[in-house]
Each structure stands twice: as structure tokens, then as C-alpha cells.
Coordinates of C-alpha atoms in Angstrom, one line a residue:
Chain A
M863 CA 68.5 87.6 30.8
V864 CA 72.2 87.0 30.7
A865 CA 74.4 90.0 31.2
D866 CA 76.9 91.1 28.6
G867 CA 80.1 89.2 28.9
G868 CA 78.3 85.9 29.7
S869 CA 77.3 85.9 33.4
A870 CA 76.1 82.5 34.1
H871 CA 73.5 83.4 36.6
P872 CA 71.1 86.4 36.8
Y873 CA 72.0 87.0 40.5
I874 CA 75.8 86.3 40.3
P875 CA 77.4 89.2 38.5
N876 CA 80.8 87.6 37.8
T877 CA 81.1 87.1 34.0
E878 CA 83.1 84.3 32.4
A879 CA 85.7 86.8 31.6
D880 CA 85.9 87.8 35.3
R881 CA 86.3 84.2 36.4
A882 CA 89.0 83.5 33.8
L883 CA 90.8 86.5 35.1
M884 CA 90.7 85.4 38.7
L885 CA 91.7 81.8 37.9
A886 CA 94.6 83.1 35.8
R887 CA 95.8 85.2 38.7
L888 CA 95.4 82.2 41.1
G889 CA 97.2 79.9 38.6
L890 CA 94.2 77.5 38.3
Q891 CA 92.6 75.9 35.4
S892 CA 89.0 75.8 36.8
S893 CA 87.1 76.7 39.9
E894 CA 86.9 73.0 40.7
D895 CA 90.7 73.2 41.5
L896 CA 89.8 75.4 44.4
F897 CA 88.2 72.5 46.2
A898 CA 91.0 69.9 45.2
A899 CA 91.9 69.6 48.9
L900 CA 88.6 67.9 49.7
P901 CA 88.3 64.2 49.1
A902 CA 86.5 63.5 45.8
A903 CA 83.8 61.6 47.5
Y904 CA 82.7 64.7 49.6
R905 CA 83.2 67.2 46.8
D906 CA 80.0 66.6 44.8
P907 CA 77.8 64.4 46.8
K908 CA 74.5 63.3 45.2
I909 CA 71.7 65.3 46.7
D910 CA 68.2 64.0 46.2
L911 CA 66.5 67.2 45.0
L912 CA 63.4 67.7 43.0
P913 CA 63.8 69.4 39.6
A914 CA 64.1 73.1 39.8
L915 CA 60.8 74.9 40.0
A916 CA 59.7 78.2 38.5
E917 CA 59.3 80.9 41.1
P918 CA 55.4 80.7 41.3
E919 CA 55.5 77.0 41.7
L920 CA 58.2 77.2 44.3
L921 CA 56.2 79.7 46.4
R922 CA 53.1 77.4 46.2
L923 CA 55.3 74.4 47.4
M924 CA 56.8 76.4 50.2
R925 CA 53.4 77.8 51.4
A926 CA 52.0 74.3 51.5
R927 CA 55.0 73.1 53.4
G928 CA 54.7 76.0 55.8
A929 CA 51.0 75.3 56.4
E930 CA 52.1 71.9 57.8
N931 CA 53.8 73.7 60.8
R932 CA 51.9 73.4 64.1
D933 CA 52.3 76.0 66.8
A934 CA 51.3 76.4 70.4
S935 CA 48.2 78.3 69.5
T936 CA 46.7 75.5 67.3
R937 CA 48.3 72.3 68.5
P938 CA 47.7 71.4 72.2
S939 CA 51.2 71.9 73.7
F940 CA 52.1 71.5 77.3
L941 CA 55.8 72.0 76.9
G942 CA 57.4 74.7 79.1
A943 CA 60.7 74.0 80.7
G944 CA 62.0 77.5 80.0
A945 CA 60.0 78.7 77.1
Y946 CA 56.4 79.6 77.8
H947 CA 53.4 80.4 75.7
R948 CA 52.0 83.7 76.8
S949 CA 49.2 86.0 75.9
V950 CA 51.1 89.1 74.5
P951 CA 49.0 92.1 73.8
S952 CA 48.4 92.8 70.1
I953 CA 49.9 96.3 70.3
V954 CA 53.3 94.8 71.0
P955 CA 54.1 93.5 67.5
Y956 CA 52.5 96.6 66.1
L957 CA 54.6 99.0 68.1
V958 CA 57.9 97.2 67.8
S959 CA 57.5 97.0 64.0
R960 CA 58.0 100.8 63.8
S961 CA 61.1 101.4 61.8
E962 CA 62.7 103.6 64.5
F963 CA 62.8 100.6 66.7
M964 CA 63.7 97.8 64.2
T965 CA 67.3 97.1 65.2
A966 CA 68.8 94.6 67.5
Y967 CA 71.5 97.0 68.4
T968 CA 72.3 99.7 70.8
P969 CA 73.3 102.6 68.6
Y970 CA 76.9 103.4 68.1
Q971 CA 76.3 107.1 68.6
P972 CA 73.7 106.5 71.4
E973 CA 72.9 109.9 72.7
I974 CA 71.6 111.1 69.3
S975 CA 68.9 108.4 69.5
Q976 CA 67.1 109.7 72.7
G977 CA 64.0 107.7 71.9
T978 CA 66.0 104.4 71.9
L979 CA 67.7 105.3 75.1
Q980 CA 64.5 106.3 76.7
T981 CA 62.8 102.9 75.9
A982 CA 66.0 101.2 77.4
F983 CA 65.6 103.3 80.5
E984 CA 62.0 102.3 80.9
Y985 CA 63.0 98.7 80.4
Q986 CA 65.5 99.0 83.2
S987 CA 62.8 100.6 85.4
V988 CA 60.4 97.7 84.8
V989 CA 63.2 95.2 85.5
C990 CA 64.0 96.9 88.8
E991 CA 60.3 97.0 89.9
L992 CA 59.8 93.3 89.1
T993 CA 63.1 92.2 90.7
G994 CA 63.0 94.5 93.8
L995 CA 66.6 95.5 93.0
D996 CA 68.3 98.9 92.6
V997 CA 70.0 98.7 89.2
S998 CA 69.3 97.0 85.9
N999 CA 71.3 97.0 82.6
T1000 CA 69.7 97.3 79.2
G1001 CA 69.5 93.4 78.8
L1002 CA 71.7 90.5 77.9
Y1003 CA 71.2 87.7 75.4
D1004 CA 69.0 85.3 77.5
D1005 CA 68.5 84.0 81.0
A1006 CA 71.4 81.5 80.8
T1007 CA 74.1 83.9 79.7
A1008 CA 72.7 86.4 82.2
T1009 CA 73.1 83.9 85.0
A1010 CA 76.7 83.1 83.8
E1011 CA 77.4 86.8 84.0
A1012 CA 76.0 87.0 87.4
C1013 CA 78.5 84.2 88.5
L1014 CA 81.2 86.2 87.0
L1015 CA 80.1 89.3 88.9
A1016 CA 79.9 87.3 92.1
A1017 CA 83.4 86.1 91.6
R1018 CA 84.7 89.7 90.9
A1019 CA 82.9 91.1 93.9
T1020 CA 83.9 88.4 96.4
G1021 CA 87.4 87.5 95.1
R1022 CA 86.3 83.9 95.2
T1023 CA 86.7 81.3 92.5
A1024 CA 83.9 78.8 92.9
V1025 CA 80.1 79.0 92.4
A1026 CA 77.2 76.8 93.7
L1027 CA 74.3 76.0 91.5
L1028 CA 71.3 74.7 93.5
E1029 CA 69.3 71.9 91.7
P1030 CA 66.7 71.8 90.3
L1031 CA 68.2 74.3 87.8
H1032 CA 67.6 74.4 84.0
P1033 CA 70.2 72.1 82.5
G1034 CA 70.8 74.6 79.7
T1035 CA 71.8 77.3 82.3
V1036 CA 74.1 74.8 84.1
D1037 CA 75.8 74.1 80.8
V1038 CA 76.2 77.8 79.9
V1039 CA 77.6 78.6 83.4
R1040 CA 80.1 75.8 83.0
T1041 CA 81.2 77.2 79.6
Y1042 CA 81.7 80.7 81.1
A1043 CA 83.4 79.3 84.1
Y1044 CA 85.8 77.2 82.2
G1045 CA 87.5 80.3 80.7
A1046 CA 87.3 82.2 84.0
N1047 CA 88.9 79.4 86.0
I1048 CA 85.8 79.2 88.2
R1049 CA 84.8 75.9 89.8
V1050 CA 81.2 75.0 89.4
D1051 CA 79.5 72.9 92.1
V1052 CA 76.0 71.6 91.3
I1053 CA 74.5 71.1 94.7
T1054 CA 71.2 69.6 96.0
S1055 CA 71.3 70.9 99.5
L1056 CA 72.2 74.2 101.2
D1057 CA 74.4 72.2 103.6
T1058 CA 77.0 72.1 100.8
V1059 CA 77.3 75.9 100.4
Y1060 CA 80.9 76.7 101.5
A1061 CA 82.9 79.7 102.3
D1062 CA 84.8 79.5 99.0
H1063 CA 81.5 79.9 97.0
A1064 CA 81.1 83.4 95.4
C1065 CA 77.4 82.8 95.0
V1066 CA 74.6 80.4 95.2
V1067 CA 72.4 80.3 92.1
V1068 CA 68.8 79.4 92.4
Q1069 CA 65.8 79.2 89.9
Q1070 CA 62.4 80.7 90.7
P1071 CA 60.2 78.8 90.2
D1072 CA 62.8 75.9 90.0
F1073 CA 63.3 73.7 87.0
L1074 CA 60.5 71.3 88.1
G1075 CA 58.0 74.2 88.6
T1076 CA 58.2 74.5 92.4
I1077 CA 58.0 78.0 94.0
V1078 CA 61.2 78.5 96.1
D1079 CA 61.6 80.3 99.5
I1080 CA 64.3 82.7 98.4
E1081 CA 64.8 84.1 101.9
V1082 CA 66.1 80.7 103.2
I1083 CA 68.6 80.4 100.3
A1084 CA 69.7 84.1 100.6
D1085 CA 70.4 83.6 104.3
A1086 CA 72.3 80.4 103.7
A1087 CA 74.4 82.2 101.0
H1088 CA 75.1 85.2 103.0
A1089 CA 76.1 83.2 106.1
Q1090 CA 79.0 81.9 104.0
G1091 CA 79.8 85.4 102.6
A1092 CA 78.3 84.3 99.2
L1093 CA 75.9 86.3 97.0
C1094 CA 72.4 85.0 96.2
V1095 CA 71.7 84.9 92.5
V1096 CA 68.1 84.2 91.5
M1097 CA 67.2 83.3 87.9
A1098 CA 63.5 84.2 88.1
N1099 CA 60.6 83.9 85.7
P1100 CA 59.5 87.6 85.4
F1101 CA 56.0 86.6 84.6
A1102 CA 55.7 84.7 87.8
L1103 CA 57.1 87.7 89.7
G1104 CA 53.8 89.3 88.9
M1105 CA 52.4 87.3 91.9
L1106 CA 55.5 86.3 93.8
R1107 CA 57.5 88.3 96.3
A1108 CA 60.2 90.3 94.5
P1109 CA 63.5 88.3 95.0
G1110 CA 65.4 91.5 95.9
E1111 CA 63.0 92.0 98.9
A1112 CA 63.8 88.3 100.0
G1113 CA 67.5 89.0 100.0
A1114 CA 68.7 88.2 96.5
D1115 CA 71.8 90.3 95.4
V1116 CA 71.4 89.7 91.7
V1117 CA 68.4 88.6 89.7
T1118 CA 68.4 87.3 86.2
G1119 CA 65.6 86.2 84.0
E1120 CA 64.1 85.5 80.6
G1121 CA 62.0 88.2 79.0
R1122 CA 61.3 86.4 75.7
D1123 CA 57.9 85.0 76.6
L1124 CA 56.5 88.4 77.4
A1125 CA 57.9 89.7 74.1
G1126 CA 56.4 87.5 71.5
P1127 CA 55.6 83.9 70.5
V1128 CA 57.8 81.0 71.4
A1129 CA 59.8 80.5 68.2
F1130 CA 62.5 77.8 68.3
G1131 CA 63.5 79.2 71.8
G1132 CA 64.4 82.6 70.7
P1133 CA 65.2 85.5 70.2
S1134 CA 65.5 86.1 73.9
V1135 CA 66.3 88.9 76.2
G1136 CA 68.3 88.2 79.4
L1137 CA 67.2 90.3 82.4
F1138 CA 70.0 91.3 84.8
A1139 CA 69.6 93.5 87.9
A1140 CA 71.6 93.9 91.1
R1141 CA 72.0 95.8 94.3
E1142 CA 73.5 99.2 93.9
Q1143 CA 76.7 98.1 95.6
Y1144 CA 77.5 95.9 92.6
L1145 CA 76.7 98.7 90.0
R1146 CA 80.3 98.9 88.8
Q1147 CA 80.7 95.1 88.5
M1148 CA 77.7 94.9 86.2
P1149 CA 78.0 93.6 82.6
G1150 CA 76.6 95.3 79.6
R1151 CA 75.2 98.8 79.1
I1152 CA 73.3 101.0 81.5
V1153 CA 71.2 104.0 80.5
G1154 CA 71.0 106.9 82.9
R1155 CA 68.5 109.8 83.0
T1156 CA 69.9 113.3 83.4
K1157 CA 69.1 116.9 82.8
K1158 CA 70.4 118.9 79.9
L1159 CA 71.6 122.4 81.0
R1160 CA 70.0 123.9 78.0
G1161 CA 67.8 122.6 75.2
S1162 CA 69.5 122.2 71.7
H1163 CA 68.5 125.8 70.9
G1164 CA 68.9 127.3 74.3
G1165 CA 65.8 127.5 76.5
E1166 CA 64.6 125.6 79.4
P1167 CA 66.6 122.5 81.0
R1168 CA 65.2 119.3 79.7
T1169 CA 65.5 115.6 80.4
G1170 CA 68.1 113.7 78.5
Y1171 CA 69.2 110.1 78.4
V1172 CA 72.8 108.9 78.3
L1173 CA 74.8 105.7 78.3
T1174 CA 76.5 105.8 81.7
L1175 CA 79.5 104.0 83.4
Q1176 CA 81.0 103.5 80.0
A1177 CA 84.6 103.5 81.2
R1178 CA 84.2 99.9 82.4
E1179 CA 83.3 98.6 78.9
Q1180 CA 85.7 96.8 76.7
F1181 CA 86.2 99.4 74.2
I1182 CA 87.9 101.6 76.8
R1183 CA 89.2 99.1 79.2
R1184 CA 90.2 96.4 76.7
E1185 CA 91.1 93.1 78.3
R1186 CA 90.3 94.4 81.8
A1187 CA 86.6 95.2 80.9
T1188 CA 84.0 94.3 83.4
S1189 CA 82.5 92.0 80.7
N1190 CA 82.7 91.3 77.0
V1191 CA 79.1 91.5 76.3
S1192 CA 78.7 94.1 73.5
T1193 CA 75.3 93.7 72.0
G1194 CA 72.0 93.6 73.7
Q1195 CA 68.7 92.4 72.4
S1196 CA 67.0 95.9 72.3
L1197 CA 64.0 94.9 70.2
V1198 CA 63.1 92.0 72.4
A1199 CA 63.7 94.1 75.5
L1200 CA 61.4 96.8 74.0
A1201 CA 58.7 94.2 73.3
F1202 CA 59.1 92.9 76.8
T1203 CA 58.7 96.4 78.2
I1204 CA 55.6 97.2 76.2
T1205 CA 53.9 94.0 77.4
V1206 CA 54.6 94.7 81.0
Q1207 CA 53.6 98.3 80.7
A1208 CA 50.5 97.5 78.8
L1209 CA 49.4 95.0 81.5
G1210 CA 50.5 97.2 84.4
P1211 CA 51.3 96.0 87.8
R1212 CA 47.7 94.9 88.5
G1213 CA 47.3 93.3 85.0
L1214 CA 50.5 91.4 85.3
R1215 CA 49.4 90.0 88.7
E1216 CA 45.9 89.1 87.3
A1217 CA 47.6 87.3 84.4
A1218 CA 49.9 85.5 86.7
V1219 CA 47.1 84.5 89.0
L1220 CA 45.0 83.3 86.0
C1221 CA 48.0 81.2 84.8
Y1222 CA 48.4 79.7 88.4
Q1223 CA 44.6 78.8 88.6
R1224 CA 44.4 77.3 85.1
A1225 CA 47.5 75.2 85.7
H1226 CA 46.2 74.0 89.0
E1227 CA 42.7 73.2 87.8
A1228 CA 44.3 71.1 85.0
A1229 CA 46.5 69.3 87.5
V1230 CA 43.6 68.5 89.7
R1231 CA 41.6 67.0 86.8
I1232 CA 44.6 64.9 85.7
A1233 CA 45.4 63.6 89.2
A1234 CA 41.7 62.4 89.5
L1235 CA 42.2 60.1 86.5
P1236 CA 42.7 56.5 87.4
G1237 CA 46.5 55.5 87.1
Y1238 CA 47.7 59.2 87.1
E1239 CA 49.3 61.2 89.9
V1240 CA 50.9 64.5 90.4
P1241 CA 53.8 64.2 92.7
E1242 CA 53.8 67.2 95.0
R1243 CA 57.0 69.1 95.7
G1244 CA 55.5 72.1 97.5
P1245 CA 53.7 75.0 96.1
W1246 CA 54.1 75.4 92.3
F1247 CA 53.3 78.1 89.7
Q1248 CA 52.6 76.8 86.1
E1249 CA 54.4 73.5 85.7
F1250 CA 53.8 70.3 87.5
L1251 CA 55.2 66.7 87.5
L1252 CA 52.9 64.1 85.9
R1253 CA 53.3 60.4 86.4
G1254 CA 51.0 57.9 84.5
P1255 CA 50.3 54.2 84.1
L1256 CA 53.2 54.1 81.5
P1257 CA 56.7 55.2 81.4
A1258 CA 57.0 59.0 80.6
S1259 CA 58.5 58.5 77.2
E1260 CA 55.8 56.0 76.2
L1261 CA 53.1 58.3 77.5
L1262 CA 54.5 61.3 75.6
A1263 CA 54.7 59.2 72.4
R1264 CA 51.1 58.1 72.7
L1265 CA 50.0 61.8 73.3
A1266 CA 52.1 62.9 70.3
A1267 CA 50.3 60.3 68.2
R1268 CA 47.0 62.0 69.2
G1269 CA 48.4 65.4 68.1
I1270 CA 49.3 66.6 71.7
T1271 CA 52.6 67.8 72.8
G1272 CA 52.4 66.5 76.4
G1273 CA 55.6 68.1 78.0
L1274 CA 59.2 67.3 78.7
D1275 CA 60.5 63.9 79.4
L1276 CA 62.4 64.0 82.7
S1277 CA 64.0 60.6 82.5
D1278 CA 67.5 62.1 82.9
R1279 CA 66.6 63.9 86.2
R1280 CA 67.9 62.5 89.5
E1281 CA 65.2 64.0 91.7
E1282 CA 63.0 61.2 93.3
A1283 CA 59.8 63.1 92.5
A1284 CA 60.7 63.2 88.8
R1285 CA 61.2 59.4 88.5
D1286 CA 59.0 58.2 85.6
A1287 CA 57.4 61.6 85.3
F1288 CA 57.2 64.3 82.7
L1289 CA 56.9 68.0 83.2
C1290 CA 53.6 69.4 82.1
C1291 CA 53.0 73.1 81.6
V1292 CA 49.7 75.0 81.5
T1293 CA 49.7 78.8 81.2
E1294 CA 47.0 81.6 80.9
A1295 CA 47.5 81.3 77.2
T1296 CA 46.6 77.5 77.0
P1297 CA 43.1 77.3 75.6
P1298 CA 40.6 75.4 77.8
E1299 CA 39.8 73.1 75.0
H1300 CA 43.5 72.1 74.7
I1301 CA 43.3 71.1 78.4
D1302 CA 40.1 69.1 77.7
A1303 CA 41.9 67.3 74.9
L1304 CA 44.8 66.5 77.2
V1305 CA 42.6 65.1 79.9
E1306 CA 40.6 63.1 77.5
A1307 CA 43.7 61.7 75.8
L1308 CA 45.3 60.7 79.1
A1309 CA 42.0 59.0 80.2
A1310 CA 41.8 57.2 76.9
I1311 CA 45.5 56.1 77.1
G1312 CA 44.9 54.8 80.6
D1313 CA 41.9 52.8 79.5
E1314 CA 43.9 51.2 76.6
R1315 CA 46.0 49.2 79.0
Chain B
M1244 CA 103.1 121.4 88.6
E1245 CA 103.2 120.9 92.4
I1246 CA 105.4 118.0 93.6
P1247 CA 105.8 118.3 97.4
G1248 CA 109.3 117.5 98.8
D1249 CA 107.9 115.7 102.0
R1250 CA 107.1 112.4 100.2
R1251 CA 108.3 109.8 97.7
Y1252 CA 107.0 108.9 94.3
T1253 CA 106.7 106.1 91.7
T1254 CA 106.9 106.2 88.0
E1255 CA 103.2 105.2 88.0
H1256 CA 102.4 108.6 89.5
E1257 CA 101.6 107.5 93.1
W1258 CA 102.9 109.3 96.1
L1259 CA 103.8 107.8 99.4
R1260 CA 104.3 109.9 102.7
A1261 CA 105.9 107.9 105.4
E1262 CA 105.0 108.6 109.0
G1263 CA 107.3 106.3 111.1
A1264 CA 106.2 102.8 110.4
E1265 CA 103.1 103.9 108.6
A1266 CA 102.5 105.5 105.3
V1267 CA 99.8 107.5 103.4
I1268 CA 99.3 106.8 99.7
G1269 CA 97.7 108.8 96.9
I1270 CA 98.1 109.8 93.3
T1271 CA 100.0 112.9 92.0
E1272 CA 98.9 116.3 90.6
Y1273 CA 100.1 115.1 87.2
A1274 CA 98.1 111.8 87.5
Q1275 CA 94.8 113.6 88.3
D1276 CA 95.4 116.0 85.5
E1277 CA 95.9 113.3 83.0
L1278 CA 92.9 111.3 84.2
G1279 CA 90.4 114.2 84.1
D1280 CA 87.3 114.3 86.3
V1281 CA 87.5 111.4 88.7
V1282 CA 84.1 109.7 89.2
F1283 CA 84.9 106.7 91.3
V1284 CA 87.7 105.3 93.4
Q1285 CA 87.7 101.6 94.4
L1286 CA 89.8 101.1 97.5
P1287 CA 90.8 97.9 99.3
S1288 CA 89.2 96.8 102.6
I1289 CA 90.9 97.6 106.0
G1290 CA 93.0 94.7 107.1
S1291 CA 93.9 93.5 103.5
R1292 CA 97.4 93.4 102.3
V1293 CA 99.0 95.4 99.5
S1294 CA 102.4 94.5 98.0
A1295 CA 104.9 96.8 96.3
G1296 CA 104.1 97.3 92.5
A1297 CA 100.8 95.5 92.6
A1298 CA 97.4 96.9 92.1
F1299 CA 95.5 97.8 95.2
G1300 CA 92.5 99.6 93.7
E1301 CA 91.1 101.3 90.7
I1302 CA 90.4 104.9 89.8
E1303 CA 87.7 105.7 87.3
S1304 CA 87.5 109.0 85.5
V1305 CA 85.1 110.2 82.8
K1306 CA 87.8 109.0 80.3
T1307 CA 89.1 105.8 81.6
V1308 CA 89.6 103.2 84.4
S1309 CA 93.2 102.8 85.7
E1310 CA 94.7 100.6 88.3
L1311 CA 96.2 102.1 91.4
F1312 CA 99.7 100.6 92.2
A1313 CA 101.1 100.3 95.8
P1314 CA 104.5 102.1 96.1
A1315 CA 105.3 99.8 99.0
G1316 CA 104.0 96.7 100.8
G1317 CA 102.0 96.5 104.0
E1318 CA 98.7 96.1 105.7
V1319 CA 95.8 98.5 105.0
I1320 CA 94.9 100.2 108.3
A1321 CA 92.7 103.1 106.9
V1322 CA 91.1 104.1 103.6
N1323 CA 89.7 107.5 102.7
E1324 CA 85.9 106.9 103.0
V1325 CA 85.2 110.4 101.9
L1326 CA 86.1 109.5 98.4
T1327 CA 83.1 107.2 98.0
E1328 CA 80.8 110.2 98.1
H1329 CA 83.4 112.8 96.9
P1330 CA 85.7 111.3 94.4
E1331 CA 86.4 114.8 93.0
L1332 CA 88.7 115.4 96.1
V1333 CA 91.2 113.5 94.0
N1334 CA 91.2 116.3 91.5
D1335 CA 90.8 119.1 94.0
S1336 CA 93.4 118.0 96.5
P1337 CA 95.5 115.1 95.3
Y1338 CA 98.2 115.5 97.9
D1339 CA 96.0 116.2 100.9
T1340 CA 92.2 115.5 101.3
G1341 CA 92.3 113.3 98.2
W1342 CA 94.6 110.7 99.9
M1343 CA 93.5 107.0 99.4
V1344 CA 94.9 104.5 101.9
R1345 CA 97.1 104.4 105.0
I1346 CA 99.2 101.3 105.4
R1347 CA 101.5 99.8 108.0
L1348 CA 104.7 99.3 106.2
D1349 CA 106.3 95.9 106.0
D1350 CA 109.7 97.5 105.6
P1351 CA 110.0 101.3 106.4
A1352 CA 113.5 101.4 105.0
A1353 CA 112.2 100.2 101.5
V1354 CA 110.6 103.7 101.2
N1355 CA 114.1 105.1 100.5
S1356 CA 114.3 103.3 97.2
L1357 CA 111.4 105.3 95.8
L1358 CA 111.8 108.5 93.8
D1359 CA 112.2 111.7 95.6
A1360 CA 110.5 114.8 94.2
G1361 CA 113.3 115.9 92.0
A1362 CA 113.8 112.4 90.5
Y1363 CA 110.0 112.2 89.9
R1364 CA 109.8 115.5 88.1
T1365 CA 112.5 114.2 85.6
T1366 CA 110.0 111.3 84.7
L1367 CA 107.3 113.8 83.6
P1368 CA 107.1 115.2 80.1
P1369 CA 108.9 118.5 79.7
G1370 CA 106.7 121.5 80.5
S1371 CA 104.5 119.7 82.9

């Protein structure tokens, strides 16, 4: 139905009369004149579109297109490298879908939303237990930005202007740290040995397990950092911490991590939640928001004292301190943080450990089977958790292409890595959520590709 | 509002009490009153240097965070460690137990260029 006054489109309320009025005010003849600054060739390019469809036809088309998508639960996928397919309990999507929780934001009048603050406090408690550190904030955007913030914290705390990133570290994290460091005038040294940690480094950043999957001895790195007066920042996989020593107990000063995998399915790499925890001495240097638990002197209608939750240490945030704020992070990822919290709490410490051990065993069983195939090897770099290097009879890119042709996502091509163990290899990931029949399919496909030669 | 005559002041509301070549530094009664309840004081480490007019630490109240400016330059020889656990001393006793740092003055004569109590009082709003 066309609205009175000649609206050209049912969802665009401007009438012809409205448009004529606006054009007259602007002194233009037609709306085309608004785009006169663009070269004519780019103004109305020919786009090869199907004829417009009626709504029911359009829905049918889009459903058919959507059904062509493949995800990690149906297509065998061994791609990890920072985003991992996990078994998330079914209660998680159910609980986080409650309308009280359905916002990405920390509330602007926070103390009125006691439930929201309580879930954030529980999130912090979970992060402190996993990392073995004293204080956690309510979450940052993702592991990469959390790690960059950790570098800024280290620079503030030490008064130094350089950071050392220990390889193998996720290349996305290296890029994000470089971006943050550029504005803060911090030098970024990407190092391959602890011999190049110097007394002008504010921190040493290490990934646990490292980017190529190997479990790192944090204590050795923390000692080397501390010997130079630098902080030890660990970007840890929180799921792996279910069975590994807490980095805080091994000497880490700040621990960051990625909580997305324990919150929901891997979806184009997000949305994420960046874990951030530190020793208490760095409390006032921490970015983001912190929820504290306190006691109300009286209930809202008098009566007994009761527990209350508040945002604390607010004075360091940018809305009070402006340009001298500790950090300019303003929004967290509350809903993802909540989903992460529910998963960890639903599993419990023992369940998380059992799931991590299952992941470890399943990955190692798969690696043993693959290494037994003629022409294949799994280069060892020490103990590893869920990802291993895989070198076959063909270059990695060719191997991955042939697996893809068989409907299998084999992993991440590592041809741009400089580590000797990664030469001609790709990074293969098996988790507790990888179905056994997908592992069978991978082993059979690799064997068949080996025989083709 | 109390402004002791035994020390010097800055327009940033710090006080300095010289003791020969050394000096003790804190903030004034007016400053603590404007800040409200002090919850944290970040002080420099012993052995570090402060320079006149430059920030040497931070004071955080329930309302805001402010920088602390050094009235004179020198080397930090003591800090009031008690403030770590009891920052409220700044409110309770700004001129005495709420002191912040003790420095060895680079130039003891430079203290004379700071405001005396009478001059400092004129910088405060009328009625304070």
C-alpha cells in the first residue's frame, strides 16, 4: 500500500512531497545531485542481481542457501589456531537467552542491576581460580586486545617503553599488540629466545599452549622476565588450564585468555570475551571494570544487613579521569562472559579437568594414528595439548587442498612460520568435541592421499 | 581552615616543611576537604627523583584521581608507608600523620620562593 502523499516504498516513510521539500532547501534538482561528486562510472554500477522475489520465495531461497553452510559439528574440521570447537552444555544457550541477560553492555546505572553484577562477580571468581591470580576484571573484547592491554599495564607499572613477545605467539595477537603499542610509543620486540629479554622490557608475553600447540614451562619464562625486572604475561587457553598448572602459581603476573570457546560455537571467530587477571599489586593499573562484593548496612526496607555488588575502583576510568584514565576500554562482552561462566560452573573443577584430559587423549590418539601412516610424521616440539604439527608426503598447502576436496578441513597452513618444526607442516587440532568418525575420516583420507602418489 | 605557619605552600594545595636540607611534603586541609574520602595514595619509590612542579604520585578519593605535584626538587629519602593501609590519615591529619614523602632538597634556598601561609590563604576561595 502506498501511503498518502506518494511514499515510494512501504518501509521508507518519506513522501514525494517530503523529498521535494528537502531538495528545495538544499537547492538541488534531484537526489542524484547528492552523489555528483562521485565519478559517473562508480555511481550506478551494474550489479548482476536476480529479479526481485516475493517474500515467501526469498525465504525459500535463503533457507536453501543457508543449508549449504557447513560447520564443525557436521563437516570434519581440524582447524584450531585460536578458535576451538568445544562441547558447551545445553543449559548455556538456554540460560543466557533469558531477557535479563540479553545485553552486551555493563549497565549504565549498574548497582540497580544486582543480578548482572553478581554474574560478573562470579565470572571474576572463575577467572581468578583458573589463572591462579588475585584479581580479574569483568572481561575485555578478546584474548588479543586483553594481551595488548596487559602490555600497556606492564609499561605503566614498570615505567618502561618496550615489550618482548616470545614466539611462537598467535600472529593476530602480535598484530594487535603492535597496533596498541604504536599509539603508546612502545617498542615491540618479537623474540625467539629468552636470551634476548633485556632490562628495558616491561614484560615478556608468552602463549600457553604456544601457537604451535606446545605446553610451555611458565616458571622458566617468569624467572627470566623477573631477572630483568620485567613482568610475565601469559596468554593462556582457559580450557587447557583445566589440567595445566595455574600460570599465577608458576610466576605469571598477568594472565589473559580467550573465553569464547567455552561460551558457544565457533562462529566466524566471535563474539569473544578476553580474560584478564593480575596480581593484586597491579589492581590499580588494571583496564576495564571490576565488580566488588560488599555488605549493605540495611536492606532496602530496613532489616538485616545483606550482600550487595558494586562497580569498584571507578575513579580510574575514563569518564572521571578523562585522558589520564588507566585504559579506554569502555564496553565488555558481558553476555559471552556469562556464557563462559555458566559453562565452567556447570562442569565444575573436576568436570573441566576431565574434559581437558579427554581433549588431550583424543588429540594424542589421533596423532599416533596419523604418525603411523606411511609418509606422514608429527614433528615433536615437547609436550602438547590439542594441536600438533603434521607433515605429509606433499607440501602442506597441497595436502590441505586435497583434504578439502574430500570435504575435510585439515587445519592451518603454516608455510609462513619460521620455526624449523613447522617447515612444510600444517597445524592440526583435535578436541573433545571432535567426533571419532571425523578422526576416522581424516586418517582414511590422509592414507588415501598418500597412496595416490 | 587550618593553615600552619611553620611551612610553605603551592597553588596546587601541597605543603612543604623544610628541615635543614630535607623537606616533608603533603597536601593541605583544603585539598583533602575538596577530594573527599581518600582511598588510595600512590607514592614514588625511595631513591627516585622528583622535580619542582612535576607529578610525583597520585591521590585517589571516592570522587576522583588527582596528581600530586612536588613543591621542590630532590631525591626521595622516605615515603609514608602507613598510607598504603590507612589512606584515610590524609583526611584525618593532612599536616601531620598524613604526610607523604620526605626529600633531600636539591636547593634548600628555593623553598623561600614558595607561598607562605598568609599568601596561600589568599589563593583559597573566600570563606574557606
